[in-house]
Structure formats: structure tokens, C-alpha cells
mmCIF file of C-alpha atoms in Angstrom:
data_model
loop_
_atom_site.group_PDB
_atom_site.id
_atom_site.type_symbol
_atom_site.label_atom_id
_atom_site.label_comp_id
_atom_site.label_asym_id
_atom_site.label_seq_id
_atom_site.Cartn_x
_atom_site.Cartn_y
_atom_site.Cartn_z
ATOM 1 C CA GLU A 14 -59.450 -39.770 19.250
ATOM 2 C CA ALA A 15 -55.658 -37.595 19.344
ATOM 3 C CA GLY A 16 -52.767 -39.666 20.361
ATOM 4 C CA VAL A 17 -50.201 -38.998 22.492
ATOM 5 C CA ALA A 18 -48.142 -35.793 20.988
ATOM 6 C CA GLN A 19 -44.369 -35.227 21.957
ATOM 7 C CA SER A 20 -42.139 -32.403 21.197
ATOM 8 C CA PRO A 21 -39.719 -31.889 19.742
ATOM 9 C CA ARG A 22 -39.206 -34.708 17.295
ATOM 10 C CA TYR A 23 -35.194 -34.200 16.721
ATOM 11 C CA LYS A 24 -33.125 -32.644 19.325
ATOM 12 C CA ILE A 25 -28.929 -32.078 18.856
ATOM 13 C CA ILE A 26 -27.193 -30.483 21.276
ATOM 14 C CA GLU A 27 -24.161 -30.562 23.278
ATOM 15 C CA LYS A 28 -22.679 -32.537 26.273
ATOM 16 C CA ARG A 29 -22.965 -30.918 29.975
ATOM 17 C CA GLN A 30 -25.973 -28.663 27.593
ATOM 18 C CA SER A 31 -29.783 -29.062 29.043
ATOM 19 C CA VAL A 32 -32.720 -30.197 27.916
ATOM 20 C CA ALA A 33 -36.447 -30.947 28.186
ATOM 21 C CA PHE A 34 -39.129 -33.235 26.242
ATOM 22 C CA TRP A 35 -42.703 -32.487 25.911
ATOM 23 C CA CYS A 36 -45.461 -34.714 26.389
ATOM 24 C CA ASN A 37 -49.601 -34.506 26.134
ATOM 25 C CA PRO A 38 -51.382 -37.428 26.401
ATOM 26 C CA ILE A 39 -54.860 -39.047 25.161
ATOM 27 C CA SER A 40 -57.927 -37.380 26.933
ATOM 28 C CA GLY A 41 -58.767 -38.689 30.138
ATOM 29 C CA HIS A 42 -55.087 -41.187 30.467
ATOM 30 C CA ALA A 43 -54.353 -40.608 33.877
ATOM 31 C CA THR A 44 -51.191 -42.500 33.868
ATOM 32 C CA LEU A 45 -48.160 -41.343 31.702
ATOM 33 C CA TYR A 46 -44.332 -42.911 31.622
ATOM 34 C CA TRP A 47 -41.499 -41.758 30.164
ATOM 35 C CA TYR A 48 -39.399 -44.579 28.533
ATOM 36 C CA GLN A 49 -36.130 -44.605 27.382
ATOM 37 C CA GLN A 50 -34.981 -46.278 24.235
ATOM 38 C CA ILE A 51 -31.499 -46.025 23.384
ATOM 39 C CA LEU A 52 -30.375 -47.684 19.472
ATOM 40 C CA GLY A 53 -30.758 -51.479 18.891
ATOM 41 C CA GLN A 54 -32.663 -51.671 22.246
ATOM 42 C CA GLY A 55 -36.102 -51.978 23.839
ATOM 43 C CA PRO A 56 -37.493 -49.074 26.195
ATOM 44 C CA LYS A 57 -36.549 -48.994 29.491
ATOM 45 C CA LEU A 58 -39.174 -46.993 31.789
ATOM 46 C CA LEU A 59 -37.863 -43.765 34.254
ATOM 47 C CA ILE A 60 -40.558 -42.173 34.909
ATOM 48 C CA GLN A 61 -44.599 -42.965 36.199
ATOM 49 C CA PHE A 62 -47.363 -40.858 36.833
ATOM 50 C CA GLN A 63 -50.352 -41.563 38.548
ATOM 51 C CA ASN A 64 -52.392 -37.893 38.361
ATOM 52 C CA ASN A 65 -49.989 -35.140 39.695
ATOM 53 C CA GLY A 66 -47.955 -37.934 41.884
ATOM 54 C CA VAL A 67 -45.102 -40.148 41.298
ATOM 55 C CA VAL A 68 -45.399 -44.220 41.022
ATOM 56 C CA ASP A 69 -42.646 -45.326 39.772
ATOM 57 C CA ASP A 70 -39.113 -43.295 39.286
ATOM 58 C CA SER A 71 -36.706 -46.400 40.985
ATOM 59 C CA GLN A 72 -34.702 -46.502 37.050
ATOM 60 C CA LEU A 73 -34.488 -42.332 36.853
ATOM 61 C CA PRO A 74 -31.050 -40.877 37.418
ATOM 62 C CA LYS A 75 -32.076 -38.510 39.300
ATOM 63 C CA ASP A 76 -28.889 -36.500 39.438
ATOM 64 C CA ARG A 77 -29.484 -35.146 36.133
ATOM 65 C CA PHE A 78 -32.750 -36.964 35.023
ATOM 66 C CA SER A 79 -36.065 -34.774 36.059
ATOM 67 C CA ALA A 80 -39.954 -34.650 35.330
ATOM 68 C CA GLU A 81 -43.209 -32.963 36.066
ATOM 69 C CA ARG A 82 -46.521 -33.363 36.325
ATOM 70 C CA LEU A 83 -47.955 -30.479 37.793
ATOM 71 C CA LYS A 84 -51.566 -30.101 36.882
ATOM 72 C CA GLY A 85 -52.116 -34.186 36.397
ATOM 73 C CA VAL A 86 -51.705 -33.511 31.980
ATOM 74 C CA ASP A 87 -48.876 -32.962 30.391
ATOM 75 C CA SER A 88 -45.635 -33.467 31.017
ATOM 76 C CA THR A 89 -42.192 -32.291 30.436
ATOM 77 C CA LEU A 90 -39.068 -34.216 30.963
ATOM 78 C CA LYS A 91 -35.470 -32.893 31.790
ATOM 79 C CA ILE A 92 -31.853 -33.598 31.422
ATOM 80 C CA GLN A 93 -29.529 -31.343 33.158
ATOM 81 C CA PRO A 94 -26.785 -31.816 32.101
ATOM 82 C CA ALA A 95 -26.976 -34.161 29.409
ATOM 83 C CA LYS A 96 -24.230 -36.760 28.859
ATOM 84 C CA LEU A 97 -23.019 -39.036 24.968
ATOM 85 C CA GLU A 98 -24.782 -41.975 26.338
ATOM 86 C CA ASP A 99 -28.412 -40.011 27.287
ATOM 87 C CA SER A 100 -28.380 -39.606 23.311
ATOM 88 C CA ALA A 101 -31.650 -42.089 22.615
ATOM 89 C CA VAL A 102 -35.623 -42.215 21.330
ATOM 90 C CA TYR A 103 -37.501 -40.410 25.081
ATOM 91 C CA LEU A 104 -40.904 -42.634 24.816
ATOM 92 C CA CYS A 105 -44.013 -41.322 25.804
ATOM 93 C CA ALA A 106 -46.762 -43.218 26.609
ATOM 94 C CA SER A 107 -50.328 -42.648 27.987
ATOM 95 C CA SER A 108 -53.006 -45.134 29.639
ATOM 96 C CA PRO A 109 -56.569 -45.094 31.522
ATOM 97 C CA LEU A 110 -56.717 -46.032 34.847
ATOM 98 C CA ARG A 111 -56.780 -50.152 34.893
ATOM 99 C CA ARG A 112 -60.269 -51.723 35.909
ATOM 100 C CA ALA A 113 -60.308 -55.166 36.906
ATOM 101 C CA GLY A 114 -60.005 -57.602 34.025
ATOM 102 C CA ALA A 115 -58.897 -55.192 32.053
ATOM 103 C CA SER A 116 -55.978 -54.341 29.773
ATOM 104 C CA TYR A 117 -53.038 -52.601 30.229
ATOM 105 C CA GLU A 118 -52.589 -50.812 26.938
ATOM 106 C CA GLN A 119 -49.669 -48.411 27.640
ATOM 107 C CA TYR A 120 -50.731 -45.922 24.476
ATOM 108 C CA PHE A 121 -47.341 -44.726 22.907
ATOM 109 C CA GLY A 122 -45.804 -41.214 21.852
ATOM 110 C CA PRO A 123 -43.652 -40.969 18.557
ATOM 111 C CA GLY A 124 -40.234 -39.490 20.704
ATOM 112 C CA THR A 125 -38.239 -37.663 20.960
ATOM 113 C CA ARG A 126 -34.943 -38.245 19.254
ATOM 114 C CA LEU A 127 -31.610 -36.955 21.127
ATOM 115 C CA THR A 128 -28.505 -36.493 20.187
ATOM 116 C CA VAL A 129 -26.130 -35.415 22.562
ATOM 117 C CA THR A 130 -22.210 -34.744 20.551
ATOM 118 C CA THR B 15 -29.041 -60.274 32.667
ATOM 119 C CA GLN B 16 -32.328 -59.867 30.712
ATOM 120 C CA LEU B 17 -35.756 -60.825 31.529
ATOM 121 C CA LEU B 18 -36.482 -61.235 28.349
ATOM 122 C CA GLU B 19 -34.294 -62.424 25.805
ATOM 123 C CA GLN B 20 -35.579 -62.169 21.816
ATOM 124 C CA SER B 21 -34.461 -64.163 19.302
ATOM 125 C CA PRO B 22 -33.751 -63.362 16.674
ATOM 126 C CA GLN B 23 -32.132 -59.744 16.824
ATOM 127 C CA PHE B 24 -32.753 -59.343 12.822
ATOM 128 C CA LEU B 25 -33.958 -60.598 10.332
ATOM 129 C CA SER B 26 -34.301 -60.286 6.885
ATOM 130 C CA ILE B 27 -36.337 -62.456 5.003
ATOM 131 C CA GLN B 28 -37.798 -61.602 0.963
ATOM 132 C CA GLU B 29 -41.175 -61.522 0.801
ATOM 133 C CA GLY B 30 -44.331 -64.480 0.951
ATOM 134 C CA GLU B 31 -41.654 -66.033 3.153
ATOM 135 C CA ASN B 32 -42.844 -67.367 6.943
ATOM 136 C CA LEU B 33 -40.710 -66.380 9.770
ATOM 137 C CA THR B 34 -40.657 -66.989 13.460
ATOM 138 C CA VAL B 35 -39.548 -64.811 16.682
ATOM 139 C CA TYR B 36 -39.211 -65.568 20.018
ATOM 140 C CA CYS B 37 -38.941 -64.608 23.084
ATOM 141 C CA ASN B 38 -38.294 -66.317 26.466
ATOM 142 C CA SER B 39 -37.724 -65.703 29.943
ATOM 143 C CA SER B 40 -36.385 -67.850 33.021
ATOM 144 C CA SER B 41 -39.013 -66.964 34.869
ATOM 145 C CA VAL B 42 -42.657 -67.596 34.666
ATOM 146 C CA PHE B 43 -44.852 -64.666 33.898
ATOM 147 C CA SER B 44 -48.772 -64.074 34.204
ATOM 148 C CA SER B 45 -48.984 -62.626 30.749
ATOM 149 C CA LEU B 46 -47.283 -60.895 28.133
ATOM 150 C CA GLN B 47 -47.635 -58.629 24.907
ATOM 151 C CA TRP B 48 -45.926 -58.099 22.020
ATOM 152 C CA TYR B 49 -45.961 -54.340 19.788
ATOM 153 C CA ARG B 50 -44.783 -53.291 16.683
ATOM 154 C CA GLN B 51 -42.815 -50.186 16.827
ATOM 155 C CA GLU B 52 -41.848 -49.043 13.173
ATOM 156 C CA PRO B 53 -39.436 -46.235 12.365
ATOM 157 C CA GLY B 54 -40.056 -43.514 13.885
ATOM 158 C CA GLU B 55 -42.733 -44.067 16.005
ATOM 159 C CA GLY B 56 -43.635 -45.016 19.313
ATOM 160 C CA PRO B 57 -44.547 -49.712 20.004
ATOM 161 C CA VAL B 58 -47.744 -49.995 19.179
ATOM 162 C CA LEU B 59 -49.574 -53.597 20.937
ATOM 163 C CA LEU B 60 -49.999 -56.184 18.722
ATOM 164 C CA VAL B 61 -51.731 -58.661 21.342
ATOM 165 C CA THR B 62 -50.981 -59.556 25.135
ATOM 166 C CA VAL B 63 -51.302 -63.077 25.786
ATOM 167 C CA VAL B 64 -52.392 -64.526 29.375
ATOM 168 C CA THR B 65 -53.125 -68.518 29.442
ATOM 169 C CA GLY B 66 -50.507 -70.937 28.887
ATOM 170 C CA GLY B 67 -50.579 -72.314 25.454
ATOM 171 C CA GLU B 68 -53.269 -70.078 24.701
ATOM 172 C CA VAL B 69 -52.899 -68.995 20.922
ATOM 173 C CA LYS B 70 -54.351 -66.102 19.219
ATOM 174 C CA LYS B 71 -54.254 -64.733 15.257
ATOM 175 C CA LEU B 72 -54.431 -60.890 13.346
ATOM 176 C CA LYS B 73 -54.718 -62.297 10.875
ATOM 177 C CA ARG B 74 -51.339 -63.419 8.825
ATOM 178 C CA LEU B 75 -49.546 -62.391 12.602
ATOM 179 C CA THR B 76 -50.161 -65.857 15.110
ATOM 180 C CA PHE B 77 -48.764 -65.952 18.647
ATOM 181 C CA GLN B 78 -48.177 -68.058 21.128
ATOM 182 C CA PHE B 79 -47.802 -68.568 24.856
ATOM 183 C CA GLY B 80 -45.762 -71.167 26.325
ATOM 184 C CA ASP B 81 -47.662 -74.113 28.508
ATOM 185 C CA ALA B 82 -44.964 -73.199 30.709
ATOM 186 C CA ARG B 83 -45.894 -69.750 30.637
ATOM 187 C CA LYS B 84 -42.325 -68.434 30.174
ATOM 188 C CA ASP B 85 -41.704 -68.304 26.766
ATOM 189 C CA SER B 86 -43.794 -66.784 23.287
ATOM 190 C CA SER B 87 -43.216 -66.807 19.498
ATOM 191 C CA LEU B 88 -44.601 -64.975 16.434
ATOM 192 C CA HIS B 89 -45.387 -67.005 13.212
ATOM 193 C CA ILE B 90 -46.167 -64.745 10.738
ATOM 194 C CA THR B 91 -47.239 -65.942 7.119
ATOM 195 C CA ALA B 92 -46.723 -64.923 3.645
ATOM 196 C CA ALA B 93 -44.597 -61.602 5.704
ATOM 197 C CA GLN B 94 -44.977 -58.321 3.443
ATOM 198 C CA PRO B 95 -43.085 -55.216 3.270
ATOM 199 C CA GLY B 96 -45.569 -53.487 5.667
ATOM 200 C CA ASP B 97 -44.649 -55.781 8.950
ATOM 201 C CA THR B 98 -41.083 -54.601 8.827
ATOM 202 C CA GLY B 99 -40.102 -52.930 11.617
ATOM 203 C CA LEU B 100 -38.893 -53.875 15.327
ATOM 204 C CA TYR B 101 -41.080 -56.027 17.748
ATOM 205 C CA LEU B 102 -40.809 -56.170 21.187
ATOM 206 C CA CYS B 103 -42.461 -58.519 23.779
ATOM 207 C CA ALA B 104 -43.173 -56.886 27.251
ATOM 208 C CA LEU B 105 -43.966 -58.258 30.720
ATOM 209 C CA LYS B 106 -46.052 -56.595 33.162
ATOM 210 C CA THR B 107 -43.785 -56.511 36.502
ATOM 211 C CA SER B 108 -44.067 -54.621 39.563
ATOM 212 C CA GLY B 109 -47.620 -52.816 39.108
ATOM 213 C CA SER B 110 -48.299 -51.501 35.705
ATOM 214 C CA ARG B 111 -44.151 -51.608 34.845
ATOM 215 C CA LEU B 112 -43.686 -52.908 31.718
ATOM 216 C CA THR B 113 -40.390 -54.603 31.058
ATOM 217 C CA PHE B 114 -39.542 -54.806 27.253
ATOM 218 C CA GLY B 115 -36.571 -57.554 25.782
ATOM 219 C CA GLU B 116 -34.563 -56.019 23.199
ATOM 220 C CA GLY B 117 -37.362 -56.634 20.463
ATOM 221 C CA THR B 118 -36.615 -58.533 16.902
ATOM 222 C CA GLN B 119 -35.813 -56.121 13.841
ATOM 223 C CA LEU B 120 -38.047 -57.157 11.235
ATOM 224 C CA THR B 121 -37.409 -56.485 7.474
ATOM 225 C CA VAL B 122 -38.920 -57.575 4.468
ATOM 226 C CA ASN B 123 -38.025 -57.046 1.074
ATOM 227 C CA PRO B 124 -40.218 -56.400 -1.931
#
């Protein structure tokens, strides 16, 4: 079974530029998550989709970050304009719809390392 | 204030040594997960613990959930270089959101 795919793996941009990341979740997984992981910290949830609807975007800085999952499959996360403090690894994860009694395991992609100079 | 506190933040040991890392919360949680993240990769789930006092073993890894369900530990016996990585604990908060601790960065030197 193919895992979560992300691209690009690395991106270097200057502050005030824009950038977009792409994620293709595991086939059949209804729920998709975007996390931000700053160096030396644990991942922090930015946004969660179930199919093509947003479930939780309470920690997404909406003045500069946006995300979409138009067809309920792959997703893009955009930052515009980028700031120095946005330098981090952006992780995408997916999980199937949770059935009663089932684990809530999330499957993570390898991430995109963003450097803002 | 962090919901989950992990300690130590960094740990560097020699191959063959034993170690324990900790995850603590001021709140009671219903279940907790441990993940390992290797450089350049995303976190991978190791175990989910749900019952107070529960102990789970995964080869040389032993996971324990505190009786009061406010703390958990991960013990590694005879560590190997392949155990090197960032060990993260996480708990499920609202909905299916996972909240992660800051992690313990483990380095096992050959």
C-alpha cells in the first residue's frame, strides 16, 4: 500500500514570497491533516479535513495560510506571504474514518522542509 | 503551558545501554500514543495505551501508562543505533485532533 505522498521535499524562499505544498493521502482515507513542525518541537495541527470539508482550522493562521481539498482526495497548503518564523517542516497525515473501538492512528508523509530567508 | 511535557529533551547513549523517557500531563487523559520520527521522515505510530497501569511491549521497547493516567514512560532495553530518532507522545484532544509533546531526541552511538 502506498503511503502519504508529499511534494516538494524541500523549498527555500525569501520572506514575503508565496509557497504551496501538495499532499496525496493514502487511498480511501477520508481524513487529512496538515501539521507544522518547528525544529526541536512536536508537530502542531494546522488544519483537518474530512473528505472535502474543514473539521478543525482553529490553529491555522488564516491571514497568511490557506488550504483546500476540493475533491476530497489530495490537498494543497499555501502560505502567502511567508515570514521567517514559517521556517519548519510541514507534515501531511491521513487516517480512515474511525469506527467505534478502532484505533485513531494517523499515517504521516515525509514532510516538506521550508526555509524562509 | 504545554499539555504534555516530555523528558529528557535530549539523550545520547552508547549501544547496549538501557534508557527511559517520560511523558507527563497535568490532566488525566483517556489514551496516549507514542510515535518515533526518524530524520527526514514523518512520525510513525509505535503504540496506543488506553488503560491506567497498562504495560505494552514491542520487542525491546516497553510502554507503561501511569495508574492515574497522567503520565507514561517508554523504556528501551539494549539500545541499538537503529533506535535513534525523535520519540513523541501524543494524546487525542477534541475530535480526532492529536496534541504532541515536544519530543525526546535520542541518539544511540555505536
